mmCIF file of C-alpha atoms in Angstrom:
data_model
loop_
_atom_site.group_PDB
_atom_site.id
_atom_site.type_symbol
_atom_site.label_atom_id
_atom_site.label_comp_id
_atom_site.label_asym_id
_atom_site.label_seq_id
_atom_site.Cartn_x
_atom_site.Cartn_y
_atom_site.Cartn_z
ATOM 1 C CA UNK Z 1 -4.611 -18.879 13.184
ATOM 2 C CA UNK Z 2 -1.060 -17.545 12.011
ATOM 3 C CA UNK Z 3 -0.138 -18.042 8.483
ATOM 4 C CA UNK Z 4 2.987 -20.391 8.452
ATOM 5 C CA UNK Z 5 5.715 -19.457 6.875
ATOM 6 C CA UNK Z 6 7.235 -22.107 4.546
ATOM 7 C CA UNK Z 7 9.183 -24.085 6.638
ATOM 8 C CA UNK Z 8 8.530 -25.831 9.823
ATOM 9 C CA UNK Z 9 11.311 -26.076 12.005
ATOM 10 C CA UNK Z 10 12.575 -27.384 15.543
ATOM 11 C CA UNK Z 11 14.167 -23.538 16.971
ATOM 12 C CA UNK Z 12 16.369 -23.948 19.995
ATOM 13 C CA UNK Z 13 16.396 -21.009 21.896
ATOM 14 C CA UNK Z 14 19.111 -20.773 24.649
ATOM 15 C CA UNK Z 15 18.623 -17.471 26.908
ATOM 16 C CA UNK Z 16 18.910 -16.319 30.241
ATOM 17 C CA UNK Z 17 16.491 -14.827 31.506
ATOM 18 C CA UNK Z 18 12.582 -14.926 32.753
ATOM 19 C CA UNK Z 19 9.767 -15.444 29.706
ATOM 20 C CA UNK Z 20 7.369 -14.112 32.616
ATOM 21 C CA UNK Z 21 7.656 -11.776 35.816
ATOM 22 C CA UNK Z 22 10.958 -13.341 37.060
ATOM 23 C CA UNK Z 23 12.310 -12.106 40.200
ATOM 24 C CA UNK Z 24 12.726 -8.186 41.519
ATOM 25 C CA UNK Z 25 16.939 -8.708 41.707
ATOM 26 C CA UNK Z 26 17.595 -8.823 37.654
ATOM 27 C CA UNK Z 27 17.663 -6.426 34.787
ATOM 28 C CA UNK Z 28 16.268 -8.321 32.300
ATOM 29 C CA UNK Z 29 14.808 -6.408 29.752
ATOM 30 C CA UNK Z 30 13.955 -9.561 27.493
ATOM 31 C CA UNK Z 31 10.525 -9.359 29.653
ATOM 32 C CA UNK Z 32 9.117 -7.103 27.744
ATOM 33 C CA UNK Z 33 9.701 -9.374 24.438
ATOM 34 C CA UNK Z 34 11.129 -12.907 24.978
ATOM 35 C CA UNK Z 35 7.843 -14.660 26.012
ATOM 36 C CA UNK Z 36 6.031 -12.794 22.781
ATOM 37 C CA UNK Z 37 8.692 -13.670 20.558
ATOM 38 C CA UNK Z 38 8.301 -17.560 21.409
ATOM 39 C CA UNK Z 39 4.627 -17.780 21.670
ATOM 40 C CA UNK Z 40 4.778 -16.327 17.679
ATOM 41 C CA UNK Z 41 6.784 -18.658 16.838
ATOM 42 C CA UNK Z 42 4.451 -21.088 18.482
ATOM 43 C CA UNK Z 43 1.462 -20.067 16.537
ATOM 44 C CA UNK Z 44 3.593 -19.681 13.284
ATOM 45 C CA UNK Z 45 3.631 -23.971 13.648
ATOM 46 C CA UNK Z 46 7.799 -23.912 15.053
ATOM 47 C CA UNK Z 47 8.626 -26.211 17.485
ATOM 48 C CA UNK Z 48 10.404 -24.676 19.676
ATOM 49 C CA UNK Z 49 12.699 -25.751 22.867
ATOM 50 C CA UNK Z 50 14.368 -23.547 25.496
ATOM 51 C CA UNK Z 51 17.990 -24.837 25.812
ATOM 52 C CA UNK Z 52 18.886 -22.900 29.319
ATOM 53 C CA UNK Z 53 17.686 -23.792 32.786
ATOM 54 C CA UNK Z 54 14.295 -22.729 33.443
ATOM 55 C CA UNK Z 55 14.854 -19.511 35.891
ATOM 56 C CA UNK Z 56 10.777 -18.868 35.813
ATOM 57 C CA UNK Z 57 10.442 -22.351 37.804
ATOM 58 C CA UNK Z 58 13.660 -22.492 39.885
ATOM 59 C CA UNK Z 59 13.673 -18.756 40.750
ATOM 60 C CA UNK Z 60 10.356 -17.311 40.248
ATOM 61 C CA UNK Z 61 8.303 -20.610 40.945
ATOM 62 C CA UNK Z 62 6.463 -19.964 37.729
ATOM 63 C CA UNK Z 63 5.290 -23.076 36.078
ATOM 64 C CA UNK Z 64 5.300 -21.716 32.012
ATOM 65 C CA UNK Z 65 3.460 -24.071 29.059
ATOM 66 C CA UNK Z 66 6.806 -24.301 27.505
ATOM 67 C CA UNK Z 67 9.438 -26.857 26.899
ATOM 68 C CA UNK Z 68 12.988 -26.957 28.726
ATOM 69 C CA UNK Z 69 15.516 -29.503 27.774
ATOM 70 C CA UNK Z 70 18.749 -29.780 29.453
ATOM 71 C CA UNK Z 71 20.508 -32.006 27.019
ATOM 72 C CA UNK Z 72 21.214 -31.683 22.829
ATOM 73 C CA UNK Z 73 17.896 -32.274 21.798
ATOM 74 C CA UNK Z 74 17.560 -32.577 17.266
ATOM 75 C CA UNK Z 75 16.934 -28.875 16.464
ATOM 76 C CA UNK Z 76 17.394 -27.146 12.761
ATOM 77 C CA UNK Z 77 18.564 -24.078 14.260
ATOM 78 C CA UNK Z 78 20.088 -22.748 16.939
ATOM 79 C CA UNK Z 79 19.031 -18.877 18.331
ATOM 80 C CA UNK Z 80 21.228 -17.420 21.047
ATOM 81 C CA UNK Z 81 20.584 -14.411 22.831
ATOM 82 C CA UNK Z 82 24.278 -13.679 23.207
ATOM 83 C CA UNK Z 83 26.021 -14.355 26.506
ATOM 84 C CA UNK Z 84 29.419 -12.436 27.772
ATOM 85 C CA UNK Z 85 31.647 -13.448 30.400
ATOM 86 C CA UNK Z 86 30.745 -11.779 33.677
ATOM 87 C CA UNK Z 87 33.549 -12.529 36.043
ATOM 88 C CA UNK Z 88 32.884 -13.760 39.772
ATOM 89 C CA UNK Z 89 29.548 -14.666 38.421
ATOM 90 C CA UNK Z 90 29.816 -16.662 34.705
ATOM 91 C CA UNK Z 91 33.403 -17.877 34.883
ATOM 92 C CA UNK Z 92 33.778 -19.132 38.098
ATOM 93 C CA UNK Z 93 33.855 -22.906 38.782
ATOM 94 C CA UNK Z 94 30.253 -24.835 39.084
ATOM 95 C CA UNK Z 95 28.975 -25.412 42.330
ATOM 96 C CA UNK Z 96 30.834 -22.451 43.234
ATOM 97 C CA UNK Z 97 28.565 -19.705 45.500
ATOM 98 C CA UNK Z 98 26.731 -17.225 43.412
ATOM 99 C CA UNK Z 99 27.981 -19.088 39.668
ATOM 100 C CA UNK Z 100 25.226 -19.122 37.088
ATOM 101 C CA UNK Z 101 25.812 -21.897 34.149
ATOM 102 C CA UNK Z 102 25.044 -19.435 31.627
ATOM 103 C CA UNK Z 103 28.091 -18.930 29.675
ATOM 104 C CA UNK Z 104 29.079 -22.724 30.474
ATOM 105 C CA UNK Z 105 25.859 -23.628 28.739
ATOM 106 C CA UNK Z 106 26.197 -21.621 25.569
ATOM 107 C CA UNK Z 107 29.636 -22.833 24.952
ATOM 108 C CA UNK Z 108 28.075 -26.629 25.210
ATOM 109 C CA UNK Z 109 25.437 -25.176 22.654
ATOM 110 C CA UNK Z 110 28.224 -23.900 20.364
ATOM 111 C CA UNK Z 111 30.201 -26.589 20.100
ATOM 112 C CA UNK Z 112 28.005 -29.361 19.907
ATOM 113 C CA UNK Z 113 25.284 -27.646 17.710
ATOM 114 C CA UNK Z 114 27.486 -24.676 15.802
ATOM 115 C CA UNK Z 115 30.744 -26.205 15.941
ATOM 116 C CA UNK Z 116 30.748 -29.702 15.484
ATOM 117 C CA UNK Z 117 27.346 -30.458 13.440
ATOM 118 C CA UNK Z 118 27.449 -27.359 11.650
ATOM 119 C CA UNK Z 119 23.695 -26.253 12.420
ATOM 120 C CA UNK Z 120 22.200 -22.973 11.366
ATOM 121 C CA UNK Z 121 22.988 -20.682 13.914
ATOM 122 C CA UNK Z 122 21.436 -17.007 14.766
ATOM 123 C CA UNK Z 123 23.638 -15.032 17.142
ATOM 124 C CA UNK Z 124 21.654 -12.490 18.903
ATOM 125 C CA UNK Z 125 24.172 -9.965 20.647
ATOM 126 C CA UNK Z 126 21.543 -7.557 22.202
ATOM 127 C CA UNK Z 127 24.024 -6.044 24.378
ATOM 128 C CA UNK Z 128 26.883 -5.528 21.850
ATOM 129 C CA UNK Z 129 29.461 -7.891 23.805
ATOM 130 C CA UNK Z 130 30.804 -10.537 21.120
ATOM 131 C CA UNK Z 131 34.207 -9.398 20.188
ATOM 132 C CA UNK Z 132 34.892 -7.942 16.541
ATOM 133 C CA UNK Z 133 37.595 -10.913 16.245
ATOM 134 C CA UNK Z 134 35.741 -13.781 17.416
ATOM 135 C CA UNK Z 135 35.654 -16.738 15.491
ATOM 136 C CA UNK Z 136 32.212 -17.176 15.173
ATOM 137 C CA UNK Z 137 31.540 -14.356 12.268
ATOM 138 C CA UNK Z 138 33.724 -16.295 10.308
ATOM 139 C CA UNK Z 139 31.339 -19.416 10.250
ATOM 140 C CA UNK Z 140 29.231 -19.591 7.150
ATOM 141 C CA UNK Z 141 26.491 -20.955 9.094
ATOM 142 C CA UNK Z 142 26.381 -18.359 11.534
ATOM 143 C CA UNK Z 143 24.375 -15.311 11.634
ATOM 144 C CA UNK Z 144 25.302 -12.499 13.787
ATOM 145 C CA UNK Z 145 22.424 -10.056 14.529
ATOM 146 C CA UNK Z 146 21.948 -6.451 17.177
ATOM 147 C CA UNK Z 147 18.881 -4.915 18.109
ATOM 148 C CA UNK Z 148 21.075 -1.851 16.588
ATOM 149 C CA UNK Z 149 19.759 -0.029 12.873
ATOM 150 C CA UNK Z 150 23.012 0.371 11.579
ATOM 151 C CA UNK Z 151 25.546 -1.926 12.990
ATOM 152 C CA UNK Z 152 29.169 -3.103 11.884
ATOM 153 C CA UNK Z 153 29.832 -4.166 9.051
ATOM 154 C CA UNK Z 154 29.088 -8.209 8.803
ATOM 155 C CA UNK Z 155 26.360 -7.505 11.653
ATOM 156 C CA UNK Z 156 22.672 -7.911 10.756
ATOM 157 C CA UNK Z 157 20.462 -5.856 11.480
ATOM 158 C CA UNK Z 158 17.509 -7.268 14.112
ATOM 159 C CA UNK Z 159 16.053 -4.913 16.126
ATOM 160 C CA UNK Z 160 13.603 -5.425 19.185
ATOM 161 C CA UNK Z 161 10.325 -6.124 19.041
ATOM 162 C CA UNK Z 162 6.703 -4.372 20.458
ATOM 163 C CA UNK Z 163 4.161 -7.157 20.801
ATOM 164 C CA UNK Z 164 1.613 -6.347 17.834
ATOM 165 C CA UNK Z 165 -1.556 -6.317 20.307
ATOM 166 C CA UNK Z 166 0.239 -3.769 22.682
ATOM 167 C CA UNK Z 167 0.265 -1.374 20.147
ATOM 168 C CA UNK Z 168 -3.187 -2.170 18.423
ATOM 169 C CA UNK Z 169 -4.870 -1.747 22.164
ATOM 170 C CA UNK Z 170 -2.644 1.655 22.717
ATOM 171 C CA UNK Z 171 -5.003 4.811 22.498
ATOM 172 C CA UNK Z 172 -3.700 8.165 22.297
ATOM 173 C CA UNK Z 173 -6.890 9.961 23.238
ATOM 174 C CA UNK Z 174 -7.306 7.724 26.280
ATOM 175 C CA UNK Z 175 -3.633 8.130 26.950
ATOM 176 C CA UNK Z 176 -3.814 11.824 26.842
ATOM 177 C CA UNK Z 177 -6.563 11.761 29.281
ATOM 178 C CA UNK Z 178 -4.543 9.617 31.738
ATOM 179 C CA UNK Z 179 -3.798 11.816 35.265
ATOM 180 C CA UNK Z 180 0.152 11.833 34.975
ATOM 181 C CA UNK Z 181 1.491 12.760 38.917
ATOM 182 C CA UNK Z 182 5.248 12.936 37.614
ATOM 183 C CA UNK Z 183 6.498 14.956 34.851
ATOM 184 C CA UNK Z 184 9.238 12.945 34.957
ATOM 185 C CA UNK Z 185 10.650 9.907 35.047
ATOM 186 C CA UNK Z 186 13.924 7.025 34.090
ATOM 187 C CA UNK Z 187 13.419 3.453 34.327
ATOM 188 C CA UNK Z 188 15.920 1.420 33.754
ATOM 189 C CA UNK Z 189 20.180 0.824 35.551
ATOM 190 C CA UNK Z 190 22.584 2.672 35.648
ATOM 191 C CA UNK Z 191 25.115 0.314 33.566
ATOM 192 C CA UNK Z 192 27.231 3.036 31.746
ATOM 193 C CA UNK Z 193 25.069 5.847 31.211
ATOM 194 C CA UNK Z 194 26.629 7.979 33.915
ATOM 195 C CA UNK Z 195 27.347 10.600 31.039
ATOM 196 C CA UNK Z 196 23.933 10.512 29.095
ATOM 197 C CA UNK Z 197 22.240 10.434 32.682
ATOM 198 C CA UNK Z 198 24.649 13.701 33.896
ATOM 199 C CA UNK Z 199 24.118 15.514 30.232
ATOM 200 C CA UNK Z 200 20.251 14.878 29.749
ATOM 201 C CA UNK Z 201 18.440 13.439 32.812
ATOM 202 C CA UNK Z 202 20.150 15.196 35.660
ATOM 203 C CA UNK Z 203 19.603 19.063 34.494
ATOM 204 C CA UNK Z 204 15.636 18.635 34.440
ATOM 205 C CA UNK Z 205 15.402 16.666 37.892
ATOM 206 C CA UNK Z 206 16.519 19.623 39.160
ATOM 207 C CA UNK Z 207 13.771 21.726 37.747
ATOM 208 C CA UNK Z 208 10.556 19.121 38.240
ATOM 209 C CA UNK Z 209 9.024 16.115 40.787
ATOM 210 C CA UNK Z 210 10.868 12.684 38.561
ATOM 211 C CA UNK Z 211 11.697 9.253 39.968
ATOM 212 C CA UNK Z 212 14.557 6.975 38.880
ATOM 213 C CA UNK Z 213 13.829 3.206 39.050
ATOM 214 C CA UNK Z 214 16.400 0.790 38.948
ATOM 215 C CA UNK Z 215 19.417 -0.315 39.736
ATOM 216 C CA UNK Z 216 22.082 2.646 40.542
ATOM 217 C CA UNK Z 217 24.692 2.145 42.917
ATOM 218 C CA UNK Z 218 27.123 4.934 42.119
ATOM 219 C CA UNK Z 219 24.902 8.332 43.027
ATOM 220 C CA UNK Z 220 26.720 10.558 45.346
ATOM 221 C CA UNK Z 221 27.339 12.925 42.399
ATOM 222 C CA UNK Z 222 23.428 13.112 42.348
ATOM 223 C CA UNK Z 223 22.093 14.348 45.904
ATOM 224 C CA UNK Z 224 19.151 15.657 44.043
ATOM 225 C CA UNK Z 225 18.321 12.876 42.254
ATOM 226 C CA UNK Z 226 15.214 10.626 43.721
ATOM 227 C CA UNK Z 227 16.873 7.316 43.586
ATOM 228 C CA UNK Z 228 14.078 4.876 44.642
ATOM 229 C CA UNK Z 229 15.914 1.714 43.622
ATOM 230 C CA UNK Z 230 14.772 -1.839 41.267
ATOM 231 C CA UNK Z 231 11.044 -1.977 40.575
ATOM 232 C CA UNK Z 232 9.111 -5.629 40.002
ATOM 233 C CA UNK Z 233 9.094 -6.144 36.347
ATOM 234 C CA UNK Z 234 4.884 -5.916 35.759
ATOM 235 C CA UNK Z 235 5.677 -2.150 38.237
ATOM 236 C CA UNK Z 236 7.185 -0.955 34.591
ATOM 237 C CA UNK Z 237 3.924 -0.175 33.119
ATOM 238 C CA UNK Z 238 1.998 1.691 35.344
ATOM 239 C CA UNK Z 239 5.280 3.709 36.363
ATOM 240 C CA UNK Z 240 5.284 5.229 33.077
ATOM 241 C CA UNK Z 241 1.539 5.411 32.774
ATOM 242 C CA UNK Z 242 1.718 7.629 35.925
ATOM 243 C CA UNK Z 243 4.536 9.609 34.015
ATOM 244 C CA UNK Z 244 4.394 12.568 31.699
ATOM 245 C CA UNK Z 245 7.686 12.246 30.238
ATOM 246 C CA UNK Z 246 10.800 9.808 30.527
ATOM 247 C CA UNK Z 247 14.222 10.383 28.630
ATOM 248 C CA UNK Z 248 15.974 7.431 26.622
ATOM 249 C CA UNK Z 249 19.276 7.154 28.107
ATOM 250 C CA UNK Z 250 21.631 5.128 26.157
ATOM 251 C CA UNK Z 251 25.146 3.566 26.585
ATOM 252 C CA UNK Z 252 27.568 5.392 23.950
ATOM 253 C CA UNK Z 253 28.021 1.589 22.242
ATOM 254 C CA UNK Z 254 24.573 1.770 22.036
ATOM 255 C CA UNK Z 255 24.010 4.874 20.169
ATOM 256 C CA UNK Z 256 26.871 5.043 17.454
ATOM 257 C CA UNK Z 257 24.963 2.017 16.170
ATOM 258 C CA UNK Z 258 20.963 3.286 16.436
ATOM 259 C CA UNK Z 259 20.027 0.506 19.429
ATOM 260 C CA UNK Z 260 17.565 1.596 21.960
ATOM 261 C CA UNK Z 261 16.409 -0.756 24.487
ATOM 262 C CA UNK Z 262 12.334 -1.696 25.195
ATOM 263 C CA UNK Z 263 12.408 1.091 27.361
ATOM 264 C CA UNK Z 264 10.791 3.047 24.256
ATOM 265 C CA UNK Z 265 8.476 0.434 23.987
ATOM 266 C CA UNK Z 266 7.324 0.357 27.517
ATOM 267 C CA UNK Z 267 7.238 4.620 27.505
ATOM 268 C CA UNK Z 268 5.601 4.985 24.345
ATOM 269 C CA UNK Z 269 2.497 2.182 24.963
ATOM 270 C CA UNK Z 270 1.779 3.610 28.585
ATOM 271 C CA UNK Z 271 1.479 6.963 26.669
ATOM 272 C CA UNK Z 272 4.782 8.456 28.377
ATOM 273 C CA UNK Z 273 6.485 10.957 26.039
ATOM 274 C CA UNK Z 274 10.040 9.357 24.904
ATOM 275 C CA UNK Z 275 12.167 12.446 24.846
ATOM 276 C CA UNK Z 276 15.156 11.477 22.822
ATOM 277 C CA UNK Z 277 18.558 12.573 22.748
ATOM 278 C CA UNK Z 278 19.782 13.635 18.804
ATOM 279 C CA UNK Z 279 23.198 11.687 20.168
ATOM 280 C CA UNK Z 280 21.536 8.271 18.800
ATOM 281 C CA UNK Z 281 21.703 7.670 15.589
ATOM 282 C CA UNK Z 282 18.581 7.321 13.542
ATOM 283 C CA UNK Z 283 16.869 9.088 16.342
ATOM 284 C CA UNK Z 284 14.293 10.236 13.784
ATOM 285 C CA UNK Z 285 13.535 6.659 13.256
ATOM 286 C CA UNK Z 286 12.303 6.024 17.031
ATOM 287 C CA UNK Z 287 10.667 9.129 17.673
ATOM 288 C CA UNK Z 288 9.011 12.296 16.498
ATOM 289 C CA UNK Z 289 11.525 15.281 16.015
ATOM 290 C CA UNK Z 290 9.865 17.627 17.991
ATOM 291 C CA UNK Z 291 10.458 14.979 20.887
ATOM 292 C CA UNK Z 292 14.574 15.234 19.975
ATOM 293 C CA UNK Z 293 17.259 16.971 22.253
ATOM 294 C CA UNK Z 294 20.397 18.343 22.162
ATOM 295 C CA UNK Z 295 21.267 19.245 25.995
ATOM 296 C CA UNK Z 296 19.671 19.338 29.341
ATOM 297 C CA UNK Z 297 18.355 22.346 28.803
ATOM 298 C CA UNK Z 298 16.035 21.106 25.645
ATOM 299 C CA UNK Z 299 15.236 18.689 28.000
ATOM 300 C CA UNK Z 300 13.607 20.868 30.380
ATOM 301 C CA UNK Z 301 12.097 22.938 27.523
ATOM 302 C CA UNK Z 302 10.228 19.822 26.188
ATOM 303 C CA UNK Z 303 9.406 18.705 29.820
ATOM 304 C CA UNK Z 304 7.956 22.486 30.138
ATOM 305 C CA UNK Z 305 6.001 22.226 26.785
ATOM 306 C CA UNK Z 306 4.571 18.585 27.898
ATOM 307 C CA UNK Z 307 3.068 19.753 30.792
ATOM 308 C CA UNK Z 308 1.469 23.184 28.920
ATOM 309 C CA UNK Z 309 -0.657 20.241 26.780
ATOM 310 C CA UNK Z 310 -1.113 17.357 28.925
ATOM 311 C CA UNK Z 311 -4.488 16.229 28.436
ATOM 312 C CA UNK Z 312 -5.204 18.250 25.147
ATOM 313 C CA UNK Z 313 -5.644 17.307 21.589
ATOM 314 C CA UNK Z 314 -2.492 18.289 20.938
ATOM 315 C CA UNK Z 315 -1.075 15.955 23.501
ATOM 316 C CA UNK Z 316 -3.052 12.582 21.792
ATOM 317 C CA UNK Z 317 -1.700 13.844 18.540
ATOM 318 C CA UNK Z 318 1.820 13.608 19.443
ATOM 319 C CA UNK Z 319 1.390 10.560 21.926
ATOM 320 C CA UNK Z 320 -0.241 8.876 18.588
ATOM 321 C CA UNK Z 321 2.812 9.680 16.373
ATOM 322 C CA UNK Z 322 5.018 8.063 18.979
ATOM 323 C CA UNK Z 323 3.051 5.119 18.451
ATOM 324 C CA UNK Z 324 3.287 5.539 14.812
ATOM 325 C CA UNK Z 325 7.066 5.037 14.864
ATOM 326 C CA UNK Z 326 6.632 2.060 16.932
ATOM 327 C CA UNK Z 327 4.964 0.841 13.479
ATOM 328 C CA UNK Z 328 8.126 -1.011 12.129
ATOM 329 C CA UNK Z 329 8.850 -2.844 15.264
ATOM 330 C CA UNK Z 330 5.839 -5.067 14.777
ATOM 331 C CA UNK Z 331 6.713 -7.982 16.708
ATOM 332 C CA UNK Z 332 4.999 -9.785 13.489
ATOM 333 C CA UNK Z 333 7.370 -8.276 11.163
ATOM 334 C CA UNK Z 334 10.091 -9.220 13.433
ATOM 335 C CA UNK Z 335 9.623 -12.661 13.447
ATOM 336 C CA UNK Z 336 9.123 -12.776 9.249
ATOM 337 C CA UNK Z 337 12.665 -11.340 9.588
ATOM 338 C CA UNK Z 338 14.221 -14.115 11.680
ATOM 339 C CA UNK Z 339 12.702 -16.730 9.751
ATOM 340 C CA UNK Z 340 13.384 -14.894 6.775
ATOM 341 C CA UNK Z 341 17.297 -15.149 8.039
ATOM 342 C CA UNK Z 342 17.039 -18.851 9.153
ATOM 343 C CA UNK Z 343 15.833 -19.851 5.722
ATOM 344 C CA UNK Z 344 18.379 -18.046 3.948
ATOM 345 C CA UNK Z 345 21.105 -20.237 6.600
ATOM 346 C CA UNK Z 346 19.622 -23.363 6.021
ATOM 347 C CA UNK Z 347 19.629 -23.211 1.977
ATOM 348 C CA UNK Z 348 23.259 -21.717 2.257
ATOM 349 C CA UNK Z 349 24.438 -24.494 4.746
ATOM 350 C CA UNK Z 350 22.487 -27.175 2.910
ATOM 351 C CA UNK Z 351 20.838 -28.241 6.138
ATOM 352 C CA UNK Z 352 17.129 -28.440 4.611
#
């Protein structure tokens, strides 16, 4: 049983995404953490209530032991993961073909919840797209939080989480001793790490067997590049389990501000080395320095290296001090945080 922390509260969670497999044609990365997230919350004695449609019933005909509510059910805080207009998709009339009630519903949230009653509200913006001017920083019961170390000023700090079992079950011995048939691979889209991908990824495909998973529609500057398109969400693991090496490729918005995505995460736990490029700030942070870069060339040195110890003691050794800076990520330690911020919003606001 989880200790509880001191308050009980009704969370309303609005997202969009999948808590479970979901569907091959999306990237959401909140896979990897979204469903953890809610069942600790769950065990910590929270009540909590997903405020967006339920895409794992509609879409992936998964029936989840969770609760959906469509209207503006009593909650004592509101948690977004931040939504962005996405035009021809988000902002186009409902009922219209291909719309998705995403942003539609979030406003609703806002203003009935944020707006108009004043609740506690935790803005997470895990893909850096509310806009320095909005109004909402300027609420005193609002929270703005990214998955980034060391973001803006009047951003907080909440990074993502690695589910505390995953990384008690990891083994580095047993993950050294795993038969790896690619020294290299990416998984992940393409969304604007053309220049990351052409600096650090690109130089060592040419030198060694890799696969790119995901979604990558512009790759004629490429040819050499094995392209093998999206991947089904539980495919994640054992791609990277059957992977030496992978390289964290970052949008530049991403890495002024030390944010890396669950890719590390998902690398590190299947025992696939996380090279990382020194262009991310705080890159000692997420990853041993021996496993930093500078160019495409260090790439290829490390990928060189990697396969010179693959399956030695020296290879468990460095696999378990990846794991070791996955130590602060806890997803345990996360969620102390968020209360830890709700708490501190709901004796400022007065809303106990």
């Amino acid at each position: 049983m989880k200790e509880r922390t001191g308050l009980t509260m009704r969370i309303g969670l609005s997202f969009w995404g999948f808590l479970g497999s979901g569907v091959l044609d999306t990237p959401d990365g909140g896979r990897f953490w979204r469903r953890p997230i809610v069942d600790e919350l769950l065990a910590l004695g929270h009540d909590v209530v997903l405020l967006q449609n339920d895409r794992d019933r509609l879409e992936a005909g998964d029936v989840l032991p969770y609760r959906w509510h469509s209207g503006l059910p009593p909650v004592d805080v509101l948690f977004c993961e931040w939504r962005w207009p996405l035009p021809g998709r988000n902002t186009t009339p409902c009922g219209t073909e291909g719309h998705t009630c995403d942003l539609h519903r979030q406003t609703d949230l806002l203003v009935h919840y944020t707006i108009t009653s004043g609740t506690p509200t935790v803005i997470w913006d895990t893909d850096r797209q509310l806009p320095a001017d909005s109004p909402l920083h300027d609420r005193g019961n609002v929270i703005v939080c990214e998955p980034g170390l060391a973001p803006p000023a009047g951003i907080t700090s909440l990074v993502h989480p690695v589910p505390d079992k995953l990384l008690d079950d990891a083994g580095p011995e047993a993950l050294a001793a795993v038969h790896r048939s690619l020294p290299l691979i990416y998984v992940g889209n393409q969304y604007n790490r053309d220049e990351e991908f052409d600096a650090f990824f690109a130089p060592a495909a040419a030198r060694f067997p890799h696969r790119v998973a995901g979604k990558w529609t512009q790759i004629e500057r490429w040819p050499h590049v094995n392209f093998t398109g999206r991947c089904p969400f539980p495919e994640v693991q054992h791609l990277h389990r059957a992977a030496l090496a992978t390289v964290l490729l970052n949008p530049a918005r991403y890495s002024r501000v030390g944010h890396v995505s669950q890719r590390l995460f998902e690398a590190a736990l299947a025992g696939c080395l996380p090279i990382t490029p020194d262009v991310i700030a705080g890159a000692e942070v997420f990853t041993p320095p021996v496993l930093h870069v500078r160019d495409g060339c260090e790439v290829i040195d490390r990928v060189e290296w990697a396969l010179g110890i693959a399956g030695s003691k020296e290879h468990a050794d460095l696999i378990g001090a990846c794991l070791s800076h996955l130590e602060p990520f806890r997803l345990s330690a996360w969620t102390a945080r968020l209360i830890q911020l709700i708490e501190s919003l709901i004796h400022t606001t007065g809303a106990a």
